[in-house]
Tab-separated table of C-alpha atoms and ligand atoms in Angstrom:
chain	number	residue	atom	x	y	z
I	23	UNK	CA	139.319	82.608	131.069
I	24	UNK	CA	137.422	80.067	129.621
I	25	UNK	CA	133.695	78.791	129.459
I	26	UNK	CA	133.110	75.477	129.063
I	27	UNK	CA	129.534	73.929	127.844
I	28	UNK	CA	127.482	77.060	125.809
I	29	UNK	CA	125.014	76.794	124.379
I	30	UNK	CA	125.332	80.157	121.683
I	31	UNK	CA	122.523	81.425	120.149
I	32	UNK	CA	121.222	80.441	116.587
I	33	UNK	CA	124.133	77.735	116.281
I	34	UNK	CA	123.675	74.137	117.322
I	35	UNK	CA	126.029	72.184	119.959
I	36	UNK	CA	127.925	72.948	122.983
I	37	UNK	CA	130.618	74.940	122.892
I	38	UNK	CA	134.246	76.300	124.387
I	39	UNK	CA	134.653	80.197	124.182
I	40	UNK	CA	138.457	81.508	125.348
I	41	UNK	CA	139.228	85.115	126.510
I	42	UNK	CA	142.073	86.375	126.643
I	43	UNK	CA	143.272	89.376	128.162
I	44	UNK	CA	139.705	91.907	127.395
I	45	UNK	CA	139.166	89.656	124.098
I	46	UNK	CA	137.514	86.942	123.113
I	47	UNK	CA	140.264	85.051	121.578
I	48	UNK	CA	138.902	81.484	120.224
I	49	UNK	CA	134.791	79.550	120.120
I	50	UNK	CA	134.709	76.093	119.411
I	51	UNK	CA	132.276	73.431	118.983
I	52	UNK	CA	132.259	70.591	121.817
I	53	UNK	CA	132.280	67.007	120.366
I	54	UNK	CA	130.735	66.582	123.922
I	55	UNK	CA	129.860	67.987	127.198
I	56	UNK	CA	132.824	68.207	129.104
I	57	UNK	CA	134.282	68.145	132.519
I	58	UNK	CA	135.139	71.345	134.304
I	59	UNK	CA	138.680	72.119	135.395
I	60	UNK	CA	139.631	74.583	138.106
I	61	UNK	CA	138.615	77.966	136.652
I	62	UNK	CA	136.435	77.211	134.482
I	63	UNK	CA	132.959	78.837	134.203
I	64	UNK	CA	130.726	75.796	133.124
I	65	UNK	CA	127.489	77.139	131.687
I	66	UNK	CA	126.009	73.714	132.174
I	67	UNK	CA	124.478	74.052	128.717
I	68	UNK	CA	122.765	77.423	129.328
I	69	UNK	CA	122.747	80.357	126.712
I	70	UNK	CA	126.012	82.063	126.586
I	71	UNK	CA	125.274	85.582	124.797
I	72	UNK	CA	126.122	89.065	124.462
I	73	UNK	CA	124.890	91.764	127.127
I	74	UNK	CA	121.713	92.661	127.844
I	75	UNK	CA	121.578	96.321	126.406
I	76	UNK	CA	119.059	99.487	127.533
I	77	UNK	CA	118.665	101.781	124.304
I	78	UNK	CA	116.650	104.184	126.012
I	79	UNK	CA	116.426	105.148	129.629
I	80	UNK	CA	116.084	108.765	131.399
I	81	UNK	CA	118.857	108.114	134.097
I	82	UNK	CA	118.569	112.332	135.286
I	83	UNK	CA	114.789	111.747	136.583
I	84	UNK	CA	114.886	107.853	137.798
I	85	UNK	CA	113.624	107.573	141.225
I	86	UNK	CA	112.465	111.098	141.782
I	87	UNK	CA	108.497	109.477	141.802
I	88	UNK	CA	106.637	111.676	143.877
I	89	UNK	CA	108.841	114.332	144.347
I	90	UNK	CA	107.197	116.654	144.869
I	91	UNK	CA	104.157	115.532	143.515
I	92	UNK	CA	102.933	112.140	141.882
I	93	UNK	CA	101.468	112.122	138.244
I	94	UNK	CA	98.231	111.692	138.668
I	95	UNK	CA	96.640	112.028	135.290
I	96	UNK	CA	99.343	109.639	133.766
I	97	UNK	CA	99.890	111.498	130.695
I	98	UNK	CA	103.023	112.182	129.310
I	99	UNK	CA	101.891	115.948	129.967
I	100	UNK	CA	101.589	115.492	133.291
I	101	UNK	CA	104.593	113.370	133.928
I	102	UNK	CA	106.886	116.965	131.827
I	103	UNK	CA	105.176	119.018	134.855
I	104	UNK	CA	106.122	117.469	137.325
I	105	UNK	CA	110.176	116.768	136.120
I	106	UNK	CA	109.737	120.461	135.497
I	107	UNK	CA	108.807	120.549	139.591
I	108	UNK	CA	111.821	118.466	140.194
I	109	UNK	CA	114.239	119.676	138.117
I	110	UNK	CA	113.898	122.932	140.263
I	111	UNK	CA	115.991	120.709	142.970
I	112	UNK	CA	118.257	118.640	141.590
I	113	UNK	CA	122.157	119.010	142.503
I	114	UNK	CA	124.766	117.774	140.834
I	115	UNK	CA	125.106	115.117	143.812
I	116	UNK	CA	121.563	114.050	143.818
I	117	UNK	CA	121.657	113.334	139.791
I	118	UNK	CA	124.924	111.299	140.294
I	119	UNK	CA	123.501	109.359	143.484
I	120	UNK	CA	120.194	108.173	141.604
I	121	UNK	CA	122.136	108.119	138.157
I	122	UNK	CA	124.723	105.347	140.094
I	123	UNK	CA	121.928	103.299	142.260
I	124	UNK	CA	119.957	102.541	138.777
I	125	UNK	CA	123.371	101.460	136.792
I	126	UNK	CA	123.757	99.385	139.233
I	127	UNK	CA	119.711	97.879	138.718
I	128	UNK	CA	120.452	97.336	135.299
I	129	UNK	CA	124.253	95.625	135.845
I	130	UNK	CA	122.468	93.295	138.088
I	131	UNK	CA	119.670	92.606	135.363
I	132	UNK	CA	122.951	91.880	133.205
I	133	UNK	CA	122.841	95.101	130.964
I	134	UNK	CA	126.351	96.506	129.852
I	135	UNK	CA	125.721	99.175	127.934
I	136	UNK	CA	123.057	102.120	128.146
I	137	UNK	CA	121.456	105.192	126.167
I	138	UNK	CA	120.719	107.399	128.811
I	139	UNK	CA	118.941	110.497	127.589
I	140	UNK	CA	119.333	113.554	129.874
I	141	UNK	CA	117.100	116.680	130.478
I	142	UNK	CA	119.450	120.071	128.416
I	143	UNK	CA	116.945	122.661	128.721
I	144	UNK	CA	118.151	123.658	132.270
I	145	UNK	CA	120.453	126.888	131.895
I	146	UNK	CA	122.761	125.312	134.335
I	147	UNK	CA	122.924	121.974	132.546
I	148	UNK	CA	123.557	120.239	135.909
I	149	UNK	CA	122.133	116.908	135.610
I	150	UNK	CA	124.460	116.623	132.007
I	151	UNK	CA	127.505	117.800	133.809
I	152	UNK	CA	126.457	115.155	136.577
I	153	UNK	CA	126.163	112.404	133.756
I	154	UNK	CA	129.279	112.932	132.344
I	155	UNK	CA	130.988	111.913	135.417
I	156	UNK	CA	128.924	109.216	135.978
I	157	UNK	CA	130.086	108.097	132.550
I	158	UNK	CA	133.547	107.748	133.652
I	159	UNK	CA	133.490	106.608	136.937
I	160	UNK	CA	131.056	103.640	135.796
I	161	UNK	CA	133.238	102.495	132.728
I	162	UNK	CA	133.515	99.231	134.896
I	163	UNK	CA	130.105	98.309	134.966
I	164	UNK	CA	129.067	99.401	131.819
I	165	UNK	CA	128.812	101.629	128.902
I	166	UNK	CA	127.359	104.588	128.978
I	167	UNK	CA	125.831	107.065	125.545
I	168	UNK	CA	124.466	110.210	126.765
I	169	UNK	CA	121.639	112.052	124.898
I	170	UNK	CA	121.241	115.862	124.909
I	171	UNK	CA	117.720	115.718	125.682
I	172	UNK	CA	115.536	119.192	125.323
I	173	UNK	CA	112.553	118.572	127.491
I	174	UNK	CA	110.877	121.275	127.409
I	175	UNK	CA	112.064	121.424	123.381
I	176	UNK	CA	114.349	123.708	121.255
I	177	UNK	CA	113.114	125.867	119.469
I	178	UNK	CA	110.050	126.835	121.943
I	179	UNK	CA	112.497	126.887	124.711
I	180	UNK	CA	114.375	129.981	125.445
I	181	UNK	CA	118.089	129.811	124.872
I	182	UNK	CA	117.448	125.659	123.581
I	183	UNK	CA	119.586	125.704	120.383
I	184	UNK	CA	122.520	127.050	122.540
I	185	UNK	CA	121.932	124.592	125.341
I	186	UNK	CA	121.999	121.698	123.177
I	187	UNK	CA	124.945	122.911	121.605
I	188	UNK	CA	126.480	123.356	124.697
I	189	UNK	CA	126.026	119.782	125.656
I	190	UNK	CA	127.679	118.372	122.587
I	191	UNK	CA	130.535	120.697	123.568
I	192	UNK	CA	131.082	119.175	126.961
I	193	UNK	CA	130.748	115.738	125.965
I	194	UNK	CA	127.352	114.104	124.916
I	195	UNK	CA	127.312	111.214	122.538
I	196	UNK	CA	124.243	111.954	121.089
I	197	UNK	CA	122.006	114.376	120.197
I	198	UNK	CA	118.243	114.465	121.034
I	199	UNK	CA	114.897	116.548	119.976
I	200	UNK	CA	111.111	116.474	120.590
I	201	UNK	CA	109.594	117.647	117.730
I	202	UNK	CA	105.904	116.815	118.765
I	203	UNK	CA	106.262	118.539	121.941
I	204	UNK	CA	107.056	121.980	120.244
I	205	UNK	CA	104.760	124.732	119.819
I	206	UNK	CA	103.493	124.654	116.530
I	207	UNK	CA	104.185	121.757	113.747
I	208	UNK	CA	107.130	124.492	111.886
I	209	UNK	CA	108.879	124.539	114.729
I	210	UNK	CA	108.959	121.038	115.659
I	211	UNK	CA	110.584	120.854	111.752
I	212	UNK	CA	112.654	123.347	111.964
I	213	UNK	CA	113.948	121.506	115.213
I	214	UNK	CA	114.867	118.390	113.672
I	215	UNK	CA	116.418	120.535	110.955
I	216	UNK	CA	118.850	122.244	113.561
I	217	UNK	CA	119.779	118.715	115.497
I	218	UNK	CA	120.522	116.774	112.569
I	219	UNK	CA	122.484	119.735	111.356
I	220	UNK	CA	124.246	119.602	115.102
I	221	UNK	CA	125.047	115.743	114.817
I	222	UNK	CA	125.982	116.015	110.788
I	223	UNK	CA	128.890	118.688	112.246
I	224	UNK	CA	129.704	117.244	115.226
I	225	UNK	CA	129.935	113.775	114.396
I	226	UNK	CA	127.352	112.560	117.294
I	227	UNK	CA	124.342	110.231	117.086
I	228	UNK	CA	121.077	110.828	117.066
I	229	UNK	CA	118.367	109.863	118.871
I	230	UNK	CA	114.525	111.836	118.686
I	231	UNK	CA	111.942	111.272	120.814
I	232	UNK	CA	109.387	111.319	117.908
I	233	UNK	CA	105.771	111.441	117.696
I	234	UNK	CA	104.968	110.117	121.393
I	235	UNK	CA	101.299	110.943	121.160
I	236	UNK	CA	98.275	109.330	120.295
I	237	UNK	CA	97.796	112.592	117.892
I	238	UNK	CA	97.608	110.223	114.061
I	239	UNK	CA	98.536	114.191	113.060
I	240	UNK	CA	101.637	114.052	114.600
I	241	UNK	CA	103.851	113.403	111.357
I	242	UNK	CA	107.735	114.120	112.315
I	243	UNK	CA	108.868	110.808	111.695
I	244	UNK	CA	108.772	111.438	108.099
I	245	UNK	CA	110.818	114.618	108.603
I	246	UNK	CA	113.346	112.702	110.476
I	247	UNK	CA	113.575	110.288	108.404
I	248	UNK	CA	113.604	112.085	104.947
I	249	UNK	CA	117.082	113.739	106.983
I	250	UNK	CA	119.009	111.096	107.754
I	251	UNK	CA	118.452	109.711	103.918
I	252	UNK	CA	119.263	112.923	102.485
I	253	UNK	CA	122.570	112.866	104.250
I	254	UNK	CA	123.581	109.273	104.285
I	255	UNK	CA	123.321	109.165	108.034
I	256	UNK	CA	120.319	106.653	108.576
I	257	UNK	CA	122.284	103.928	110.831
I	258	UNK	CA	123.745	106.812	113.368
I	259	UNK	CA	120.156	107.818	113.639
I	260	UNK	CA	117.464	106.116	116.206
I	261	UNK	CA	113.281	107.247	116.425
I	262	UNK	CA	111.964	106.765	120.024
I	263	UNK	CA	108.851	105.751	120.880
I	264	UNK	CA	106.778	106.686	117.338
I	265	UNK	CA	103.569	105.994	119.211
I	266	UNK	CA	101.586	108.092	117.220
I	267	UNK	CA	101.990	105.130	114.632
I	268	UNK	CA	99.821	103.031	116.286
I	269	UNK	CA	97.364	105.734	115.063
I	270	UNK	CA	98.151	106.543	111.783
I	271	UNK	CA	96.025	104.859	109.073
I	272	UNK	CA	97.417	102.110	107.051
I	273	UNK	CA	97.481	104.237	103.421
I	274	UNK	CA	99.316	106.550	105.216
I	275	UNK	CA	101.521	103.679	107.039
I	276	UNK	CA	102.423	102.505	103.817
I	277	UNK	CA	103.873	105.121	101.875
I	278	UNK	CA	105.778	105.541	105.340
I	279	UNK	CA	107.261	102.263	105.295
I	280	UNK	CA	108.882	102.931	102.035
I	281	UNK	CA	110.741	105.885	103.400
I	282	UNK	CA	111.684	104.049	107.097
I	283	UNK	CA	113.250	101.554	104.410
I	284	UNK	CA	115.105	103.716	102.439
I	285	UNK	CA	116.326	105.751	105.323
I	286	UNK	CA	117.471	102.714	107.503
I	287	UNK	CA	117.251	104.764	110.784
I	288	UNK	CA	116.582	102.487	114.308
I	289	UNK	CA	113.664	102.420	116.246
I	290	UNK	CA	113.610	102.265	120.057
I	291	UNK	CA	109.682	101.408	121.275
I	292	UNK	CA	108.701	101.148	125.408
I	293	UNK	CA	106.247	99.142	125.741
I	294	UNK	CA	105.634	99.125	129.128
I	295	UNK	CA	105.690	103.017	129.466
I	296	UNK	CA	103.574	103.070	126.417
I	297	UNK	CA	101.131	101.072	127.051
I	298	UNK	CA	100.766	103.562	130.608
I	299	UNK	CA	101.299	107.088	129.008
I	300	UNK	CA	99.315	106.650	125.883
I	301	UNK	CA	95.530	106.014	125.080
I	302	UNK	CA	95.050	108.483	127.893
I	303	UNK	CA	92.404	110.613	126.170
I	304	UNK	CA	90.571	108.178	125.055
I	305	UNK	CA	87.759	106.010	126.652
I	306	UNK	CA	86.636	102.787	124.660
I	307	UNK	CA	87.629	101.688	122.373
I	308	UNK	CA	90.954	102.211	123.952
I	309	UNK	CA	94.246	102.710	121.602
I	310	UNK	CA	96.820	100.803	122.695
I	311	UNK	CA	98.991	103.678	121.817
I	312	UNK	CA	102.411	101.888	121.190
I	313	UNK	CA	104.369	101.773	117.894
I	314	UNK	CA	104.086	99.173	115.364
I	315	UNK	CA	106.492	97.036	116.514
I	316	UNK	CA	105.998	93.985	114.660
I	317	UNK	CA	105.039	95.832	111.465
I	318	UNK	CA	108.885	97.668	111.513
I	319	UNK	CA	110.366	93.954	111.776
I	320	UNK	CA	108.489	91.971	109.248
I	321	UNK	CA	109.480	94.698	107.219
I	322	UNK	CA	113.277	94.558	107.830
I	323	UNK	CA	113.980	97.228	109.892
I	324	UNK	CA	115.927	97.396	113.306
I	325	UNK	CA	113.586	97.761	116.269
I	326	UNK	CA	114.456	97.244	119.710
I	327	UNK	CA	112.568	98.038	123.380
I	328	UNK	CA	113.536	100.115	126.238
I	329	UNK	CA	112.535	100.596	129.474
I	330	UNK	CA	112.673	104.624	129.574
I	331	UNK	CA	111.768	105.139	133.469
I	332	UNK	CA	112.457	103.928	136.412
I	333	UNK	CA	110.177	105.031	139.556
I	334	UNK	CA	109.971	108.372	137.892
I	335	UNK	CA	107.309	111.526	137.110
I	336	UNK	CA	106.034	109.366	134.400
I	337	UNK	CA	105.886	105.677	135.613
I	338	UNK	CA	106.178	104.654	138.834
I	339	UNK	CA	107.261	101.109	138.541
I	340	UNK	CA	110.477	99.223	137.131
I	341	UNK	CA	113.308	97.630	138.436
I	342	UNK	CA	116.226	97.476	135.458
I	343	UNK	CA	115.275	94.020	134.542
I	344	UNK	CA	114.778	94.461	130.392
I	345	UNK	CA	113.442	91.012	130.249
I	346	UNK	CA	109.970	92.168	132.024
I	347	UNK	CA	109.990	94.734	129.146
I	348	UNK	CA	110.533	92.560	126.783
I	349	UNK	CA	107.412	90.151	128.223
I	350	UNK	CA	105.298	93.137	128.127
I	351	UNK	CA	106.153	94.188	124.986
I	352	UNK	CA	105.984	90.618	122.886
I	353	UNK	CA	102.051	90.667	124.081
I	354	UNK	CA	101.105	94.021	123.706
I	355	UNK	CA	102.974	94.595	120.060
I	356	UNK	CA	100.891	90.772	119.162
I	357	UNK	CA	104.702	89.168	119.095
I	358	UNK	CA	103.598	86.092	121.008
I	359	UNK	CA	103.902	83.224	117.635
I	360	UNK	CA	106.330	80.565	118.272
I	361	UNK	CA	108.916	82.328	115.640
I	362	UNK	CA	108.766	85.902	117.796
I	363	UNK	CA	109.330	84.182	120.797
I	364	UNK	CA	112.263	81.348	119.545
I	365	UNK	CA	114.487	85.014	118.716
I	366	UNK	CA	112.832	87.296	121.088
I	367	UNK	CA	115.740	87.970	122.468
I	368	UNK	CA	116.711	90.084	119.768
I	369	UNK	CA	114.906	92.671	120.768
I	370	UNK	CA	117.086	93.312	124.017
I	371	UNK	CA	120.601	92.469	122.874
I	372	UNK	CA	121.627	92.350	118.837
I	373	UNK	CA	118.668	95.365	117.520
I	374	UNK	CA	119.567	97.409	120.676
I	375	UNK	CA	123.278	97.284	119.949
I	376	UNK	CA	123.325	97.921	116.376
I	377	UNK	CA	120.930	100.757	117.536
I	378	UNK	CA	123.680	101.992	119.735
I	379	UNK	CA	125.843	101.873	117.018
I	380	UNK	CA	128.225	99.550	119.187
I	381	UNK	CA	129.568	97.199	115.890
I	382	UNK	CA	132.608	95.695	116.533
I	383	UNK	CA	132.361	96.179	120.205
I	384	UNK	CA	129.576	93.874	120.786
I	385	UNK	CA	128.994	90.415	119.999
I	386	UNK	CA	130.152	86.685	120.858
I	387	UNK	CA	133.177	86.502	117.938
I	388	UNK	CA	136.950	85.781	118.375
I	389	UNK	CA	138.482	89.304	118.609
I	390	UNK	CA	135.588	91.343	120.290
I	391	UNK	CA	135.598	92.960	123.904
I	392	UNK	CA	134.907	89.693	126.300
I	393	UNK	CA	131.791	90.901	127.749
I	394	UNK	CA	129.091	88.349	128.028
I	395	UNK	CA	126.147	86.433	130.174
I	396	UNK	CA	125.435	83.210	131.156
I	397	UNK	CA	121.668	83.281	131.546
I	398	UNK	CA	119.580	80.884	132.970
I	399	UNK	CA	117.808	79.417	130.739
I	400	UNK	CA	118.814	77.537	126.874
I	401	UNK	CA	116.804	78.954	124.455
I	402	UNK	CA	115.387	82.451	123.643
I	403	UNK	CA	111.443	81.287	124.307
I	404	UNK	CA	113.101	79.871	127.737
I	405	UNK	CA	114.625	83.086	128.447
I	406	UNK	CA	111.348	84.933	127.993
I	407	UNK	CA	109.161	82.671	129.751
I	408	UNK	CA	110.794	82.410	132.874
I	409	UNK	CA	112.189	85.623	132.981
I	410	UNK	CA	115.605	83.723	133.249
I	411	UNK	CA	118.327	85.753	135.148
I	412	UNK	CA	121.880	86.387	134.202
I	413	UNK	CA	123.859	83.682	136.428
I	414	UNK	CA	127.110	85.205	135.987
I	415	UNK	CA	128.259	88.527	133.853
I	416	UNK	CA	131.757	88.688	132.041
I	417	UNK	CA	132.918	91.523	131.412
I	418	UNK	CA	136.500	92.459	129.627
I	419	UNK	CA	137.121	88.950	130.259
I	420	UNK	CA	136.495	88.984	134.033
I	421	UNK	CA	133.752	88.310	136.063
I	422	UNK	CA	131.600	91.031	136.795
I	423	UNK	CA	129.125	89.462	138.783
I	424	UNK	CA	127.712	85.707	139.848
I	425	UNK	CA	124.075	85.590	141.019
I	426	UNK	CA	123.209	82.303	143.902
I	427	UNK	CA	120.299	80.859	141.763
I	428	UNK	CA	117.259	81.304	144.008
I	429	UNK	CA	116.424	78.325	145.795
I	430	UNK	CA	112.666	77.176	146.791
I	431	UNK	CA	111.780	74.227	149.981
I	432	UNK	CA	107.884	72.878	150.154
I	433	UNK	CA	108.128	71.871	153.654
J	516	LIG	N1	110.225	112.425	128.765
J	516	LIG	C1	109.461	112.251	127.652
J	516	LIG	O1	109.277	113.204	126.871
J	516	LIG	N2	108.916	111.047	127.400
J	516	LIG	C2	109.130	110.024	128.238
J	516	LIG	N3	108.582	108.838	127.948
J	516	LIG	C3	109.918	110.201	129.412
J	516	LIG	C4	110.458	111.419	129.623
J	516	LIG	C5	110.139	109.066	130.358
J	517	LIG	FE1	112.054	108.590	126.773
């Protein structure tokens, strides 16, 4: 396979990339546009870049809105009740339906690989049983990390540390926690204590939903991150959502920032479910209630967004397309100056894969997997602005998917 006429990101010119077999296998730079020959995929001077990625989505609970009930409160609180009202129901053939139908959302969107996080404190662990399947039988579409994900926490949850034990034995990637959610501030420590301790042994990932409150009190990212400097571990471990820093004061922010730095863990932030969760209990003035986004960047860290829900008990909207998350997430997090926006898209594709610990296996360069986009647009800003689509999706050097570019008559 070859494509003819791409434009790569942060390198001048047009240029030829060659797959062969699953591999990219050669990228050179075009003297000049050039004619297409028969089986060629001309990208016409568009961006030609690495998959779209989604670091953080809860594949178990997608489209289960409403079921029974809707959150009407829109609190994160609310939106744990009524999962917990759901979870009651779910099969293992109703996770694996819903689990497959939003894949497929995000394929179309262009995304190739996904951190799904998935509810363990369910003695029967079905929907992580259901996952794990899903895991394999999607391997064409994309790729697929699955977080053992206690919900309703470990160490206030009857049997938890077994359960999430349990997962890693049948299969998860990565391990998960909730620290703020626990009962009382010890045992949210001690429970980031016991999962690093799981991932350290098992050789997993880790990924924390940490400090998702607007509570400036809520303090576990420090414990987190103190743990994964202590043991060398800070790139295999990712903070989710950190919310509550968009409350913490800045003297306090600062002595922070010296640790984030020194631990070099990832941060995952979702904007758009944010931005609806949070600020909930105030009135006005209203906290935005979303990590500091920018702030982690300037500073040299990796940050990336998500788009955590899809039509679920804690947002109701979303369709897989990252690039509306990435929109809403440049203006809330103040990301909006020409520089932001000319390599915005590193927010959804190079910070979310070195999040997702993918190295090697992701990238445009001669020996990695040939999975790639042709979007439609030619620059970054373009990309953002007109919430470009992926034209066509490559993927182990075939293509995945072509999209018919939408076309518009005034009569
Ligand atoms: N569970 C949670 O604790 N927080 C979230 N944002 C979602 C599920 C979607
Ligand atoms: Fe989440």
């Amino acid at each position: 396979m070859k494509i003819i006429n791409a434009t790569l990101r942060k390198t001048p010119g047009l240029h030829t990339v060659m797959c062969e077999g699953e591999h990219i296998s050669a990228i050179t730079l075009q003297s000049a546009h050039v004619p297409p020959q028969a089986g060629d995929i001309d990208a016409q001077g568009q961006l030609l870049i690495a998959p779209f990625v989604e670091p953080h989505i809860h594949l178990d609970a997608a489209l289960t809105a409403g079921q029974p009930e809707w959150n009407l409160s829109g609190t994160l609180f609310e939106g744990i009740e009524r999962w917990a009202q759901r979870k009651e129901t779910i099969t293992h053939e109703d996770t694996k339906q819903r689990a497959h139908t939003t894949l497929r959302m995000l394929a179309e969107h262009g995304i190739q690989h996904v951190r799904t996080h998935v509810d363990v404190t369910d003695p029967t662990l079905a929907a992580l049983r259901a996952m794990i399947e899903v895991r394999e039988e999607t391997r064409h579409l994309i790729n697929l990390q699955i977080v053992a994900f206690p919900q309703e926490d470990i160490e206030s949850y009857a049997g938890g540390r077994e359960l999430m034990t349990l997962a890693v034995e049948l299969g998860a990637d990565v391990v998960g926690g909730i620290p703020h959610f626990e009962n009382t501030r010890e045992q949210g420590v001690s429970s980031i204590k016991f999962l690093m301790d799981l991932a350290e042994r098992t050789g997993c990932l880790v990924d924390v939903h940490c400090d998702e409150t607007d509570d400036p009190h809520s303090r576990f990212l420090e414990v987190l991150a103190e743990e994964a400097r202590v043991r060398g571990m800070g790139s295999r471990v990712t903070a989710s959502h950190t919310t509550a820093m968009g409350s913490y004061d800045n003297a306090y922010c600062s002595k922070l920032f010296r640790l984030l730095k020194a631990s070099g863990i990832n941060f995952v932030s979702c904007p758009t479910e944010s931005i609806h969760l949070q600020g909930r209990f105030d009135t006005f003035p209203k906290r935005r209630g979303v990590t500091r986004v920018a702030e982690l960047d300037r500073a040299g860290m990796n940050v990336c967004f998500g788009q955590d829900s899809i039509k679920d008990p804690w947002y109701p909207l979303g369709n897989g397309n990252i690039l509306r998350v990435l929109d809403a997430g440049l203006h809330i997090c103040h990301m909006m100056g020409f520089e932001d926006l000319a390599r915005s898209l590193d927010l959804v594709t190079d910070n979310s894969a070195r999040t997702l610990d993918l190295g090697e296996r992701y990238g445009i360069a001669v020996g990695r997997p040939a999975n790639m986009l042709v979007l439609d647009a030619e620059s970054d800003y373009e990309a953002v602005r007109r919430q470009a689509k992926a034209r066509v999706s490559i993927r182990g050097g075939k293509v995945l998917m072509t999209r018919v570019p939408e076309r518009v008559e005034f009569s």
